[in-house]
Amino acid sequence: MATYAGVPVCIKDLENIARASMPVDAWGYYDSGANSEQTKLNNTFAFDEYRLHPRMLRDVSAISTETTVLGQRIRTPLGVAPCAMHKLAHSEGELATSRAAASHGSIMILSTYSTTSLERVIAQGGGATQYWMQLYVYRDRAVSESIVRRAEKAGFKALVLTVDAPILGRRLVDARNKFNPPAHLHLENFMDPSVVNQAGGYVPDLAKSTAETFGATFGANGDQSLSWENGIAWLKTITTLPIIVKGILTKEDTELAIQYGCAGVIVSNHGGRQLDGTLASIDALPQVVEAAQDKIEVYMDGGIRRGSDIFKALALGARAVFVARPVLWGLAYKGEEGARLALELLQSELELTMALAGTANTGQIDESFVYQPTNRWVRYKPAPAQGGRRRRELAAKL
Ligand SMILES: Cc1cc2nc3c(=O)[nH]c(=O)nc-3n(C[C@H](O)[C@H](O)[C@H](O)COP(=O)(O)O)c2cc1C
Ligand SMILES: CC(C)CC(=O)C(=O)O
């Protein structure tokens, strides 16, 4: 652990500690965006374009961040986004994250490329929170199906299909560092005999991978011909778990997600690690919310570093948000305790923002609380936010 003169009191502090303490190439892998990193940077900066529009003299003596997701009540709209290889940050990896998420009441989305098996990760939660399983669909559908079956059996509540990565984005930092995960780590979800495809080499074996093959293996295993029909429609034939599509940035794809019976979408650009130059997630959110028309749930991730960022996302219609790098930085700082700290810092900042903005519960947060000076659309063209109406209904119940 890095020497750090002081107690980390915000996510930026955790970032600085992680940067100073992690091996350069592992830090690079976590931190990097694709190409010029425009999207990665924009994800965080774009939040600054939205200003808060607070209300005064409202009873904020009891703040509740409760909401519902997929019909289940949850303590907080802040969850953990799927990230590969938590053990690059800490030896306890996903087990530590899982304990932190469960004790915080946060949904955890587990990456298929976790360094701990899905069964071991969910076992840490003690039923305290929801786990969702992130998937890629492989050329050999049997490989994907076996992961779905295991996730169902283990008690995962939803499947999160990542659709923005038919091929791995080009991360220049990783190329410069010749990043290759350490050979002692294992992608444990692929160690179960049920997912081993002897013929196709679908088992990314980190012990055998090299800087040259790591990204290529991902591409070789994935199905670049994946479509709504052969991906989502197929998935629906093999499972009854709700399907959430991760990596949506447009109204057109939101409409397709509705048409194909998805339960929700995650507005995301993969933390700027895939296609560089896209809209920031927060900028894409309003059009997705508008297209969703309350028919499916809308979540978002990308660039959230402060509680006020969460507040803005909720105001623009997100039902819940997910963070990736902040949790990894917390893990690098102090394992489970550090991951929990990352969630707690964001949570307490969200609660503070809610109180100062005059909102006692998430049901009261709607589009009237954000103002975009450079684009008055958000404030003056009444946003179609599902957030607004749904939350007012929820507020009435809380
Ligand atoms: C190190 C790292 C690994 C990631 N691995 C995955 C993954 O395995 N599957 C996936 O769908 N998204 C993955 N993501 C993307 C995140 O789920 C998420 O979309 C994005 O990072 C959120 O932005 P943030 O890091 O600014 O919070 C990864 C992101 C990072 C930083
Ligand atoms: C192993 C990778 C496919 C994980 C990922 O999605 C990422 O690094 O962004």
Coordinates of N, CA, C and O in Angstrom, one line a residue, residues 223-288:
D223 N -18.3 -13.4 -30.4 CA -19.0 -13.6 -31.7 C -19.3 -12.2 -32.3 O -20.2 -11.5 -31.9
Q224 N -18.4 -11.9 -33.3 CA -18.6 -10.5 -34.0 C -19.9 -10.5 -34.8 O -20.2 -9.4 -35.3
S225 N -20.5 -11.6 -35.1 CA -21.7 -11.5 -35.9 C -23.0 -11.4 -35.0 O -24.1 -11.5 -35.5
L226 N -22.7 -11.1 -33.7 CA -23.8 -11.0 -32.8 C -24.8 -10.0 -33.2 O -24.4 -8.9 -33.6
S227 N -26.1 -10.3 -33.1 CA -27.1 -9.3 -33.4 C -28.3 -9.4 -32.4 O -28.2 -10.3 -31.5
W228 N -29.2 -8.5 -32.5 CA -30.4 -8.6 -31.6 C -31.0 -10.0 -31.7 O -31.5 -10.5 -30.7
E229 N -31.1 -10.4 -33.0 CA -31.8 -11.7 -33.2 C -31.0 -12.9 -32.7 O -31.5 -13.7 -31.9
N230 N -29.7 -13.0 -33.1 CA -29.0 -14.2 -32.7 C -28.4 -14.1 -31.3 O -27.8 -15.0 -30.8
G231 N -28.5 -12.9 -30.7 CA -27.9 -12.7 -29.4 C -29.0 -12.6 -28.3 O -29.2 -13.5 -27.5
I232 N -29.8 -11.5 -28.4 CA -30.9 -11.4 -27.3 C -32.0 -12.4 -27.5 O -32.4 -13.0 -26.5
A233 N -32.4 -12.5 -28.7 CA -33.6 -13.5 -28.9 C -33.1 -14.9 -28.5 O -33.8 -15.6 -27.9
W234 N -31.9 -15.2 -28.9 CA -31.4 -16.5 -28.5 C -31.3 -16.7 -26.9 O -31.7 -17.7 -26.4
L235 N -30.8 -15.6 -26.3 CA -30.6 -15.7 -24.8 C -32.0 -15.9 -24.2 O -32.1 -16.7 -23.2
K236 N -33.0 -15.3 -24.8 CA -34.3 -15.4 -24.2 C -34.9 -16.8 -24.3 O -35.7 -17.2 -23.5
T237 N -34.3 -17.6 -25.3 CA -34.8 -18.9 -25.4 C -34.2 -19.9 -24.4 O -34.7 -20.9 -24.1
I238 N -33.1 -19.4 -23.8 CA -32.4 -20.3 -22.8 C -32.6 -19.9 -21.4 O -32.1 -20.6 -20.5
T239 N -33.2 -18.8 -21.1 CA -33.3 -18.3 -19.7 C -34.5 -17.5 -19.5 O -35.0 -16.9 -20.4
T240 N -35.0 -17.5 -18.2 CA -36.1 -16.6 -17.9 C -35.6 -15.5 -17.0 O -36.4 -14.6 -16.6
L241 N -34.3 -15.4 -16.7 CA -33.8 -14.3 -16.0 C -34.0 -13.0 -16.8 O -33.9 -13.1 -18.0
P242 N -34.2 -11.9 -16.1 CA -34.3 -10.6 -16.8 C -33.0 -10.4 -17.6 O -31.9 -10.6 -17.0
I243 N -33.1 -9.8 -18.8 CA -31.9 -9.5 -19.5 C -31.7 -8.0 -19.6 O -32.6 -7.3 -20.0
I244 N -30.5 -7.5 -19.2 CA -30.2 -6.1 -19.3 C -29.1 -5.9 -20.3 O -28.1 -6.7 -20.2
V245 N -29.3 -5.0 -21.2 CA -28.3 -4.8 -22.2 C -27.4 -3.7 -21.8 O -27.8 -2.6 -21.5
K246 N -26.1 -3.9 -21.8 CA -25.1 -2.9 -21.3 C -24.3 -2.4 -22.5 O -23.7 -3.2 -23.2
G247 N -24.3 -1.0 -22.6 CA -23.5 -0.4 -23.6 C -24.4 0.3 -24.6 O -24.0 0.5 -25.8
I248 N -25.6 0.7 -24.2 CA -26.5 1.4 -25.1 C -26.3 2.9 -25.0 O -26.2 3.5 -23.9
L249 N -26.3 3.6 -26.1 CA -26.1 5.1 -26.1 C -27.1 5.8 -27.0 O -27.0 7.0 -27.1
T250 N -28.0 5.1 -27.6 CA -28.9 5.8 -28.5 C -30.4 5.4 -28.3 O -30.7 4.3 -27.8
K251 N -31.3 6.2 -28.8 CA -32.7 5.9 -28.7 C -33.1 4.7 -29.6 O -33.9 3.9 -29.2
E252 N -32.4 4.6 -30.7 CA -32.7 3.5 -31.6 C -32.5 2.2 -31.0 O -33.3 1.3 -31.0
D253 N -31.3 2.1 -30.3 CA -31.0 0.8 -29.7 C -31.9 0.5 -28.4 O -32.2 -0.6 -28.1
T254 N -32.3 1.6 -27.8 CA -33.3 1.5 -26.7 C -34.6 0.9 -27.2 O -35.2 0.0 -26.6
E255 N -35.0 1.4 -28.3 CA -36.3 0.9 -28.9 C -36.2 -0.6 -29.2 O -37.1 -1.4 -29.0
L256 N -35.0 -1.0 -29.7 CA -34.8 -2.4 -30.0 C -34.8 -3.2 -28.8 O -35.3 -4.4 -28.7
A257 N -34.2 -2.7 -27.7 CA -34.1 -3.4 -26.5 C -35.6 -3.7 -26.0 O -35.8 -4.8 -25.4
I258 N -36.4 -2.7 -26.2 CA -37.8 -2.9 -25.8 C -38.5 -4.0 -26.6 O -39.1 -5.0 -26.2
Q259 N -38.2 -3.8 -28.0 CA -38.8 -4.8 -28.9 C -38.4 -6.2 -28.6 O -39.1 -7.2 -28.8
Y260 N -37.1 -6.4 -28.2 CA -36.6 -7.7 -28.0 C -36.8 -8.2 -26.5 O -36.3 -9.2 -26.1
G261 N -37.6 -7.5 -25.8 CA -38.0 -8.0 -24.5 C -37.0 -7.9 -23.4 O -37.0 -8.7 -22.4
C262 N -36.1 -6.9 -23.5 CA -35.1 -6.8 -22.4 C -35.8 -6.1 -21.2 O -36.8 -5.3 -21.4
A263 N -35.3 -6.3 -20.0 CA -35.8 -5.7 -18.8 C -35.3 -4.3 -18.6 O -35.9 -3.5 -17.9
G264 N -34.1 -4.1 -19.1 CA -33.5 -2.8 -18.9 C -32.2 -2.6 -19.8 O -31.8 -3.5 -20.5
V265 N -31.7 -1.4 -19.8 CA -30.5 -1.1 -20.5 C -29.6 -0.3 -19.6 O -30.0 0.4 -18.7
I266 N -28.3 -0.5 -19.7 CA -27.3 0.3 -19.0 C -26.7 1.2 -20.1 O -26.1 0.8 -21.0
V267 N -27.0 2.5 -19.9 CA -26.3 3.5 -20.7 C -24.9 3.5 -20.4 O -24.5 3.8 -19.2
S268 N -24.0 3.2 -21.3 CA -22.6 3.0 -21.0 C -21.8 3.1 -22.3 O -22.2 2.6 -23.3
N269 N -20.6 3.6 -22.1 CA -19.6 3.4 -23.2 C -18.4 2.6 -22.7 O -17.3 2.9 -23.2
H270 N -18.6 1.8 -21.7 CA -17.6 0.9 -21.2 C -16.4 1.7 -20.6 O -15.2 1.4 -20.7
G271 N -16.8 2.8 -20.0 CA -15.8 3.6 -19.3 C -14.8 4.2 -20.3 O -13.6 4.5 -20.0
G272 N -15.3 4.4 -21.6 CA -14.4 5.0 -22.6 C -13.3 4.0 -23.1 O -12.3 4.4 -23.7
R273 N -13.5 2.7 -22.9 CA -12.5 1.7 -23.2 C -12.7 1.1 -24.5 O -11.9 0.3 -25.0
Q274 N -13.9 1.4 -25.2 CA -14.2 0.7 -26.5 C -14.1 1.7 -27.6 O -13.0 2.1 -28.0
L275 N -15.2 2.2 -28.1 CA -15.2 3.2 -29.2 C -14.9 4.6 -28.6 O -15.6 5.1 -27.8
D276 N -13.8 5.1 -29.0 CA -13.4 6.5 -28.5 C -14.2 7.5 -29.3 O -14.4 7.4 -30.5
G277 N -14.6 8.6 -28.6 CA -15.3 9.7 -29.4 C -16.8 9.7 -29.2 O -17.5 10.4 -29.9
T278 N -17.3 8.8 -28.4 CA -18.8 8.7 -28.3 C -19.2 9.8 -27.3 O -18.4 10.5 -26.7
L279 N -20.5 9.9 -27.2 CA -21.1 10.8 -26.2 C -20.7 10.3 -24.8 O -20.5 9.1 -24.6
A280 N -20.6 11.2 -23.9 CA -20.4 10.8 -22.5 C -21.7 10.1 -22.1 O -22.8 10.4 -22.6
S281 N -21.6 9.2 -21.2 CA -22.8 8.5 -20.7 C -23.9 9.4 -20.3 O -25.1 9.2 -20.6
I282 N -23.5 10.4 -19.5 CA -24.6 11.3 -18.9 C -25.2 12.1 -20.0 O -26.4 12.4 -19.9
D283 N -24.5 12.4 -21.1 CA -25.1 13.1 -22.2 C -26.1 12.2 -23.0 O -27.0 12.7 -23.7
A284 N -25.8 10.9 -23.0 CA -26.6 10.0 -23.8 C -27.9 9.6 -23.0 O -28.9 9.2 -23.6
L285 N -27.8 9.8 -21.7 CA -28.9 9.3 -20.9 C -30.3 9.9 -21.2 O -31.2 9.1 -21.4
P286 N -30.4 11.2 -21.4 CA -31.8 11.7 -21.7 C -32.5 11.1 -22.9 O -33.7 10.7 -22.8
Q287 N -31.7 10.8 -24.0 CA -32.4 10.3 -25.1 C -32.8 8.8 -24.9 O -33.8 8.3 -25.4
V288 N -32.0 8.1 -24.1 CA -32.4 6.7 -23.8 C -33.6 6.7 -22.9 O -34.6 5.9 -23.1

